[in-house]
Short mmCIF file of C-alpha atoms and ligand atoms in Angstrom, two decimals:
data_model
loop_
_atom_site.label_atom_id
_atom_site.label_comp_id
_atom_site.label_asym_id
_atom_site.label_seq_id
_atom_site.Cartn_x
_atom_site.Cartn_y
_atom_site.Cartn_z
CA UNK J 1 39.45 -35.53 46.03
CA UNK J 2 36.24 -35.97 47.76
CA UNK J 3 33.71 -38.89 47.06
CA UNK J 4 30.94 -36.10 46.40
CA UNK J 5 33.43 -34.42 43.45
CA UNK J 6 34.22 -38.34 41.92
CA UNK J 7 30.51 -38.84 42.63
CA UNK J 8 29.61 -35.66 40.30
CA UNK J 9 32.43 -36.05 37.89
CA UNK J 10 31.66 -39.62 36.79
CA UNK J 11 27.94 -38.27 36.48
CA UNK J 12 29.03 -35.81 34.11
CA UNK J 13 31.28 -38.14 32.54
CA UNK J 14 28.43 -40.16 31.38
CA UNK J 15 26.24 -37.96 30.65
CA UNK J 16 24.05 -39.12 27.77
CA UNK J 17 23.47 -37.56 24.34
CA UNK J 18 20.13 -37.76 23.68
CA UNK J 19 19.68 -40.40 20.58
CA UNK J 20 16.83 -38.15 19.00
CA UNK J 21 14.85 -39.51 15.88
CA UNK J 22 14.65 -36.60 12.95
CA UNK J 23 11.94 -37.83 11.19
CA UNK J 24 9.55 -36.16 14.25
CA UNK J 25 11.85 -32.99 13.86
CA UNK J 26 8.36 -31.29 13.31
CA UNK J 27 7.76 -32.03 16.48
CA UNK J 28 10.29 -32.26 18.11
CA UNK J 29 9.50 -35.42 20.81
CA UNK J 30 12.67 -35.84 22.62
CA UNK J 31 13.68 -36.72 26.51
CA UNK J 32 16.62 -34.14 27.53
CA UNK J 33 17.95 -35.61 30.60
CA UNK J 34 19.44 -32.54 32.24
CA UNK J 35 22.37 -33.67 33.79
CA UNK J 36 22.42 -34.31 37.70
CA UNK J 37 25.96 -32.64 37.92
CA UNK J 38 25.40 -29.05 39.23
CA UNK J 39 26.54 -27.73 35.95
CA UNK J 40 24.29 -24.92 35.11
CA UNK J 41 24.18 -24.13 31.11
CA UNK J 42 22.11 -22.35 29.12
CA UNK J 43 20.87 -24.36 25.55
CA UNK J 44 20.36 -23.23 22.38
CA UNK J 45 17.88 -25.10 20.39
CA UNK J 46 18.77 -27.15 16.98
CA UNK J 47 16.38 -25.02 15.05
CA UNK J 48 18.27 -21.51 16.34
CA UNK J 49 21.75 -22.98 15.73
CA UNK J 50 21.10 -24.23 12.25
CA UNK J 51 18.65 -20.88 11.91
CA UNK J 52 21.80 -18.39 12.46
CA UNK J 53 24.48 -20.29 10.01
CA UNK J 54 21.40 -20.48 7.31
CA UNK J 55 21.18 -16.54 7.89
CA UNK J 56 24.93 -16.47 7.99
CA UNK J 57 25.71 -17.60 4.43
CA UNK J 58 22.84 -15.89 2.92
CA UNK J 59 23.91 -12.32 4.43
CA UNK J 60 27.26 -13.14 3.39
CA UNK J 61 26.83 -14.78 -0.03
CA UNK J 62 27.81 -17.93 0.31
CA UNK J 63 27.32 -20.61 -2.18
CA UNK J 64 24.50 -22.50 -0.79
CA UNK J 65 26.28 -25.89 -1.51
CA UNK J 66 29.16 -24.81 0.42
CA UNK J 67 29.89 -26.00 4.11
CA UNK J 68 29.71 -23.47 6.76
CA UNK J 69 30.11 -24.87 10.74
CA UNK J 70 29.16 -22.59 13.54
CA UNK J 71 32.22 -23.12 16.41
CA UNK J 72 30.77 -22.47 19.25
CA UNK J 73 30.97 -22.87 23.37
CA UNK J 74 27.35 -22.75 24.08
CA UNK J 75 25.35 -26.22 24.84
CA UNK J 76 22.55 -27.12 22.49
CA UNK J 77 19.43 -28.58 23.84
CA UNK J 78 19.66 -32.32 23.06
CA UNK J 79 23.62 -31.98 24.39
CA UNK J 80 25.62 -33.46 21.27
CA UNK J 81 29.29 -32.46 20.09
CA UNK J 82 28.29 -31.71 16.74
CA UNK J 83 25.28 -32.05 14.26
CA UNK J 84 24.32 -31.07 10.59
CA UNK J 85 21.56 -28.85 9.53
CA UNK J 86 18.34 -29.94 7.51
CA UNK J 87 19.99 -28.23 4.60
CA UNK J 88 22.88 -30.86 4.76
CA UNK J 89 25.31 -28.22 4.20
CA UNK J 90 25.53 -26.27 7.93
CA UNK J 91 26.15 -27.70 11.00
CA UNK J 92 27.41 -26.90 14.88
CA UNK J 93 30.57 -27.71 16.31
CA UNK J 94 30.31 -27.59 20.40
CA UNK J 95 34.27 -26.42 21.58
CA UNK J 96 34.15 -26.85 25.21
CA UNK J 97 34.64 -30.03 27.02
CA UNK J 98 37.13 -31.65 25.22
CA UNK J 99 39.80 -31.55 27.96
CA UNK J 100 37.41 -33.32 29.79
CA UNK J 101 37.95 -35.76 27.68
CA UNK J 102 40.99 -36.17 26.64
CA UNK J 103 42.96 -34.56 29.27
CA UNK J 104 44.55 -31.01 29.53
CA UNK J 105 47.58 -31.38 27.27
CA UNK J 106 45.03 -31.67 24.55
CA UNK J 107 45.38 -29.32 21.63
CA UNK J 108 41.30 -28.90 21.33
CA UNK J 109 41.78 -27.87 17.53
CA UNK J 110 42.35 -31.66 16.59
CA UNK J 111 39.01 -32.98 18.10
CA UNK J 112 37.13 -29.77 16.70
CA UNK J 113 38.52 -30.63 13.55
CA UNK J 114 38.14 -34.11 13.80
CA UNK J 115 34.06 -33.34 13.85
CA UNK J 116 34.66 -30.78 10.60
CA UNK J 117 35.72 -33.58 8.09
CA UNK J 118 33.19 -35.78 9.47
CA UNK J 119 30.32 -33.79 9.39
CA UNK J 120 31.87 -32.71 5.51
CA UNK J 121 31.55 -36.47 5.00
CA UNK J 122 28.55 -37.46 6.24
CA UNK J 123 26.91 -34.41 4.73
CA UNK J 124 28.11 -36.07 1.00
CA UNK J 125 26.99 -39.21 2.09
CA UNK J 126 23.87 -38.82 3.02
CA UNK J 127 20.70 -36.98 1.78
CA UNK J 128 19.08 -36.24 4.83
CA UNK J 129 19.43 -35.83 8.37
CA UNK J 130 17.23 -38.76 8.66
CA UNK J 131 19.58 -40.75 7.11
CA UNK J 132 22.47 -39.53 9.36
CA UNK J 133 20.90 -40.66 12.50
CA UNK J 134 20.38 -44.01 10.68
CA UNK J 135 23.60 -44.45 9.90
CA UNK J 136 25.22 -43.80 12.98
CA UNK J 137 26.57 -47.29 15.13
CA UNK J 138 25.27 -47.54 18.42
CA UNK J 139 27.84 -49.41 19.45
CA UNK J 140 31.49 -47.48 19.70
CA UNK J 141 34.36 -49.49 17.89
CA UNK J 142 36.28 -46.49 16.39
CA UNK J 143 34.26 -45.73 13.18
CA UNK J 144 33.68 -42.08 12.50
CA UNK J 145 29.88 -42.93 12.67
CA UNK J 146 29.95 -44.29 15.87
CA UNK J 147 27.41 -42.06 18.04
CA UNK J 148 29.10 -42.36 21.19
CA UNK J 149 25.95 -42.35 23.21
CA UNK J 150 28.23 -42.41 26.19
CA UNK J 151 30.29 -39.36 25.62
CA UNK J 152 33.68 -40.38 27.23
CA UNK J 153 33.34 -43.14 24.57
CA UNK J 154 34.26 -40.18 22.04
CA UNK J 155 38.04 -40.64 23.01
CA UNK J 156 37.90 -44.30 21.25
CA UNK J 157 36.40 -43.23 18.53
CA UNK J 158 38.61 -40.12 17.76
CA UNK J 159 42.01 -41.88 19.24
CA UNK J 160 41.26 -44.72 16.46
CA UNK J 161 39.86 -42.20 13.68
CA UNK J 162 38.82 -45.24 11.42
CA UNK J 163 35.89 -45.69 8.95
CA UNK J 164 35.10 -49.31 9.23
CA UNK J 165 33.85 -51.60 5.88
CA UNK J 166 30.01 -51.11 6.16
CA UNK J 167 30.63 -46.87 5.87
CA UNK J 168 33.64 -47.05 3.75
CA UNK J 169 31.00 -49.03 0.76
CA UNK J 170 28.59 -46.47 1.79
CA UNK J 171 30.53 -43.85 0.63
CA UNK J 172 31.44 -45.55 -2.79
CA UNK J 173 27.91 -46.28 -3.35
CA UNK J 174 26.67 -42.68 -2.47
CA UNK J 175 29.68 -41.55 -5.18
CA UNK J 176 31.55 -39.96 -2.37
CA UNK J 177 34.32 -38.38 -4.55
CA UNK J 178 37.71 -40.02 -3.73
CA UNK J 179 40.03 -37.05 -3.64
CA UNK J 180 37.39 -35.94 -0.96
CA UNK J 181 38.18 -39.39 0.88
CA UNK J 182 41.77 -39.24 0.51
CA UNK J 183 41.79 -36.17 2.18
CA UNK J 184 39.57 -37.39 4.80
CA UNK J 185 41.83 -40.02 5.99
CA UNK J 186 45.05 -37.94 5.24
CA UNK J 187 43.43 -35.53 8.40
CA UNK J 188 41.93 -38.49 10.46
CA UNK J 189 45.55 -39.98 10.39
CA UNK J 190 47.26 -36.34 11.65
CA UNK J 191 44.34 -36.13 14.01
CA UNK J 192 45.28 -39.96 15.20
CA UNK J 193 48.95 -39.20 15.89
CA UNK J 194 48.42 -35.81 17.30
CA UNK J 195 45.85 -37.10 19.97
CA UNK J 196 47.88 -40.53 20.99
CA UNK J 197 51.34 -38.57 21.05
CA UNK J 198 49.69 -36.05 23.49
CA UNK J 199 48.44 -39.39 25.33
CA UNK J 200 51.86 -41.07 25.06
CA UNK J 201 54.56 -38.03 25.90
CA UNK J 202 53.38 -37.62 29.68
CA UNK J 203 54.07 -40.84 30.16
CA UNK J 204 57.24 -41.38 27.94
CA UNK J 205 58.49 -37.40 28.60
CA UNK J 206 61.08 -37.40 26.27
CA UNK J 207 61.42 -34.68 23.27
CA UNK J 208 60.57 -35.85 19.69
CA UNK J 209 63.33 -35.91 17.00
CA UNK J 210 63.09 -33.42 14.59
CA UNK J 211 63.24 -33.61 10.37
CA UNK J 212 63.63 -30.69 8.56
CA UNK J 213 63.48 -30.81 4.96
CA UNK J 214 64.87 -27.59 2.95
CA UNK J 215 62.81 -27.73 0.45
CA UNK J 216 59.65 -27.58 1.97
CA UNK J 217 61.16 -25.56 4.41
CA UNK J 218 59.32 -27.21 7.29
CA UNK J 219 60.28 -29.03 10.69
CA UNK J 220 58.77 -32.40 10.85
CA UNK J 221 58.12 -33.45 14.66
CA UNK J 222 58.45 -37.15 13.71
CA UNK J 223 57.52 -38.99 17.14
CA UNK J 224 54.53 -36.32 17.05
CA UNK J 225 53.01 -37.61 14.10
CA UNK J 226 54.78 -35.70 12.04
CA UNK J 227 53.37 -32.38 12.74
CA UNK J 228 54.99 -29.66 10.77
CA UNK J 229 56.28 -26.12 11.98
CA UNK J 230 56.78 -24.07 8.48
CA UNK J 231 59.21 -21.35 8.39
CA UNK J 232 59.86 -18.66 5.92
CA UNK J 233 63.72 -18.60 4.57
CA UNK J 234 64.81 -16.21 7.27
CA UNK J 235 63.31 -18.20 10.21
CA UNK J 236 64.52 -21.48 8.51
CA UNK J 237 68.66 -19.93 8.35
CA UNK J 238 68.41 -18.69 11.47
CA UNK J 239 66.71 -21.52 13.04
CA UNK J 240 69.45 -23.89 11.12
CA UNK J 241 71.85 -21.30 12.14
CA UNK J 242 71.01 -22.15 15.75
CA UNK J 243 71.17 -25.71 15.56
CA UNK J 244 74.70 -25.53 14.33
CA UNK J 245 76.03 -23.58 17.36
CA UNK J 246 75.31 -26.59 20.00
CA UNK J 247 76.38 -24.21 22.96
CA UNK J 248 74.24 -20.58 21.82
CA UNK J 249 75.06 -17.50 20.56
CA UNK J 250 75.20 -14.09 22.35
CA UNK J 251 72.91 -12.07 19.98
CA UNK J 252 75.13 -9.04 20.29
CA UNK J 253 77.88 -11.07 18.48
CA UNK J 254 75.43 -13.00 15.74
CA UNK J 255 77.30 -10.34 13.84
CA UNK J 256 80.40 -12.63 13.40
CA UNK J 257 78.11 -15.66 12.20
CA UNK J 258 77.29 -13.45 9.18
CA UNK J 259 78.86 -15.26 6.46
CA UNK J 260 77.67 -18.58 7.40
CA UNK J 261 73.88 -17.12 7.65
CA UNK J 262 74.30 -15.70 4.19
CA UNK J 263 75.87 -18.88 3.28
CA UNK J 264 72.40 -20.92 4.38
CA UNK J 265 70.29 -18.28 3.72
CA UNK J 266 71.54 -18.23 -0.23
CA UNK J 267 70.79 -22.33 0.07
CA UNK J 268 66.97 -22.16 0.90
CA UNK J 269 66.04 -18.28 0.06
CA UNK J 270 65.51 -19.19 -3.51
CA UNK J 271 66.40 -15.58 -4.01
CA UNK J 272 69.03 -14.84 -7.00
CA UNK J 273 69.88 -11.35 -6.19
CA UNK J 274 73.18 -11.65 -3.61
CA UNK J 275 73.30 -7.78 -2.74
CA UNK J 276 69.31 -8.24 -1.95
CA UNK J 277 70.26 -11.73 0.64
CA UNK J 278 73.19 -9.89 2.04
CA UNK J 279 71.11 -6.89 2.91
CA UNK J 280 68.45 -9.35 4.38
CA UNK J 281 71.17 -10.94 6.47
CA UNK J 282 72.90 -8.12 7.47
CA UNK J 283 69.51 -6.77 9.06
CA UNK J 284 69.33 -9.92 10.39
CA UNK J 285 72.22 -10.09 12.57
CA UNK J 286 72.30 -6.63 13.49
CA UNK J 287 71.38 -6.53 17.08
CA UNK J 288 70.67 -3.10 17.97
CA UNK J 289 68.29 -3.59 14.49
CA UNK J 290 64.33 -4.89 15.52
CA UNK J 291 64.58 -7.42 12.56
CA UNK J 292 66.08 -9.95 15.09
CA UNK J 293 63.72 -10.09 17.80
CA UNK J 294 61.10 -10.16 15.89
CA UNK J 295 62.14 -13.71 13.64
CA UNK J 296 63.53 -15.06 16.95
CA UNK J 297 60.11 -14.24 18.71
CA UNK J 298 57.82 -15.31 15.18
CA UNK J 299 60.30 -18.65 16.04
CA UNK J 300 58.94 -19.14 19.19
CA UNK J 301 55.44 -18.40 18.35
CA UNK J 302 55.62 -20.67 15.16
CA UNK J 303 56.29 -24.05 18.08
CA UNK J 304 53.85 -22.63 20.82
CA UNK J 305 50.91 -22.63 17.62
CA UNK J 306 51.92 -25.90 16.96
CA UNK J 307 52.98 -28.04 19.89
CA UNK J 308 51.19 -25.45 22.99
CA UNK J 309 53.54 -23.94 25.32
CA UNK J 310 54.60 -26.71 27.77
CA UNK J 311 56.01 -29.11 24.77
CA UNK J 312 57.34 -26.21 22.68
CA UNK J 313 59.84 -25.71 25.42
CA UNK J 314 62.44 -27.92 23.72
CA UNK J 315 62.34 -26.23 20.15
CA UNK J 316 62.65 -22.75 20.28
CA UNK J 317 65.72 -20.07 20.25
CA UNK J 318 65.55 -18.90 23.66
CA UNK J 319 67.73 -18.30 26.56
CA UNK J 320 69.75 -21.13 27.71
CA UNK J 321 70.67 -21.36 31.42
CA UNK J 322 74.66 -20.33 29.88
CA UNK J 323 72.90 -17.03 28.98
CA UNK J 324 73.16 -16.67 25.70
CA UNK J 325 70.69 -17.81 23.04
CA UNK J 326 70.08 -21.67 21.69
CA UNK J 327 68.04 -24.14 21.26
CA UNK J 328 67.78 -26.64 24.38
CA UNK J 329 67.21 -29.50 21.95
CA UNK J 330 69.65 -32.51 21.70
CA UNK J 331 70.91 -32.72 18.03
CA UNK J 332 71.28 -36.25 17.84
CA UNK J 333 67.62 -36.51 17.18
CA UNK J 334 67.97 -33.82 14.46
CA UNK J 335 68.35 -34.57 10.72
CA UNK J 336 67.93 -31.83 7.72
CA UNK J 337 67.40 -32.98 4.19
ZN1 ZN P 1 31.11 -47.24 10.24
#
């Protein structure tokens, strides 16, 4: 790596978001500091951002107290992640650059919507964008309102996903309404785990165990954070089918494992009919039929959606180096309920 590249990347690294005071919005006085980094972008302005979602959900209808967020790659011209519209109830979500940040393992949904319920809250707790900009903590110590003038400072503030004292009384006083709270910190604690695991597993490399309760018919990832995988009744047998059968299964004799797939199928289905589940099964374990594939390969894609491709590896029904089908996983991590 050459000292020019470092030179560039720590430039880029610190770039500045420009702390810009709304109440000259009319204006408009601000200092963009284009960045030194040969990083050519194009910016849209504030005003056209929060212009097109304001169009947006009055072409389409929407309830003008309802959120709507514009996802988008493009840079805006004063170079933040995120902000919310005058109308308190749009805003922009920037989508690129979050590797950057937080390294390429990163799953850039959980930043993206780490910035969705905080933009939802601060829109309900304050009444103008004014007030927003007031609010925010120019120093970074993890609260959702810290402004992370610095933008590599983001990763503290997103890895500890807190609301400190000052914002939490905030929010009573502005009558915030709890279940909207609870919910907030139910995602800031998924987004949490999901962005320290994704810190912690290249250095610690080792699979997660796995819960799978039956009745919710999900796969709990518990050294992830608990992330879930959710698979219909067919999946879930056939998954649980899998798991059984430590050394794989050559699908052109899942025929033979018939009975015992009706026999966990019947357990989760919640189906009463028996002809109706045998018929299902059957299908199932026909090989020559497409109805096997296709829940093996929904499987597969059920992981990759959740966990990306590289740490899926271990969870899947695929083909094991014995060639025939299993799951590479090591069952002592593995507990159903
Ligand atoms: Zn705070």
């Amino acid at each position: 790596m050459d000292l020019e590249y470092l030179g560039r990347k720590t430039t880029f690294e610190n770039q500045e978001q420009v702390l810009h005071s709304i109440c000259m919005s009319e204006q408009m006085v601000y200092s963009y500091k284009r960045p030194v980094f040969p990083f050519k972008k194009n910016v849209y302005t504030w005003k056209q951002l929060f212009n097109t979602i304001e169009v947006y959900k009055k072409e389409n209808e929407i309830d003008s107290n309802d959120f709507v967020f514009l996802l988008t790659n493009q840079y805006n011209d004063k170079n933040w992640f995120a902000f919310i519209g005058p109308s308190m109830r749009t805003g922009f979500i920037h989508t690129d650059d979050w590797p950057w940040f937080f390294g390429d393992t990163t799953d850039i949904r959980y930043p993206i919507a780490y910035e969705v319920i905080a933009w939802v809250v601060r829109g309900l707790m304050y009444n103008d964008q004014k007030e927003v900009v007031g609010g925010f903590h120019k120093k970074t110590f993890g609260c959702i309102n810290d402004f992370c003038k610095n933008k590599k400072e983001i990763t503290i503030k997103m890895r500890t996903a807190d609301v400190c004292e000052d914002c939490m009384q905030e929010m009573k006083n502005k009558d915030v309404p709890p279940h909207y709270l609870n919910q907030l910190f139910s995602v800031l604690d998924g987004i949490r785990s999901n962005l320290m695991f994704r810190k912690r597993i290249s250095i610690i490399n080792k699979p997660s165990r796995i819960k799978i309760d039956l009745e919710a018919k999900k796969i709990f990832l518990v050294d992830f954070g608990n992330l879930d995988v959710r698979l219909n009744p067919k999946e879930l047998s056939l998954y649980l089918l899998f798991l059984r059968k430590t050394n794989g299964i050559a699908l052109h004799s899942l025929f033979e494992c018939n009975d015992e797939l009706l026999h966990i199928y019947r357990m989760i289905s919640g189906r009463e009919n028996i002809d109706e589940m045998a018929r299902t099964i059957y299908l199932l374990t026909n090989y020559l039929g497409g109805e096997l594939h296709t829940t093996i390969s929904r499987i597969k894609s059920k992981f990759v959606k959740a966990l990306g491709s590289e740490l899926a590896l271990n969870y899947y029904v695929q083909v094991l180096p014995t060639d025939v089908h299993g799951i590479p996983l090591k069952r002592e991590g593995v507990e159903v309920t």
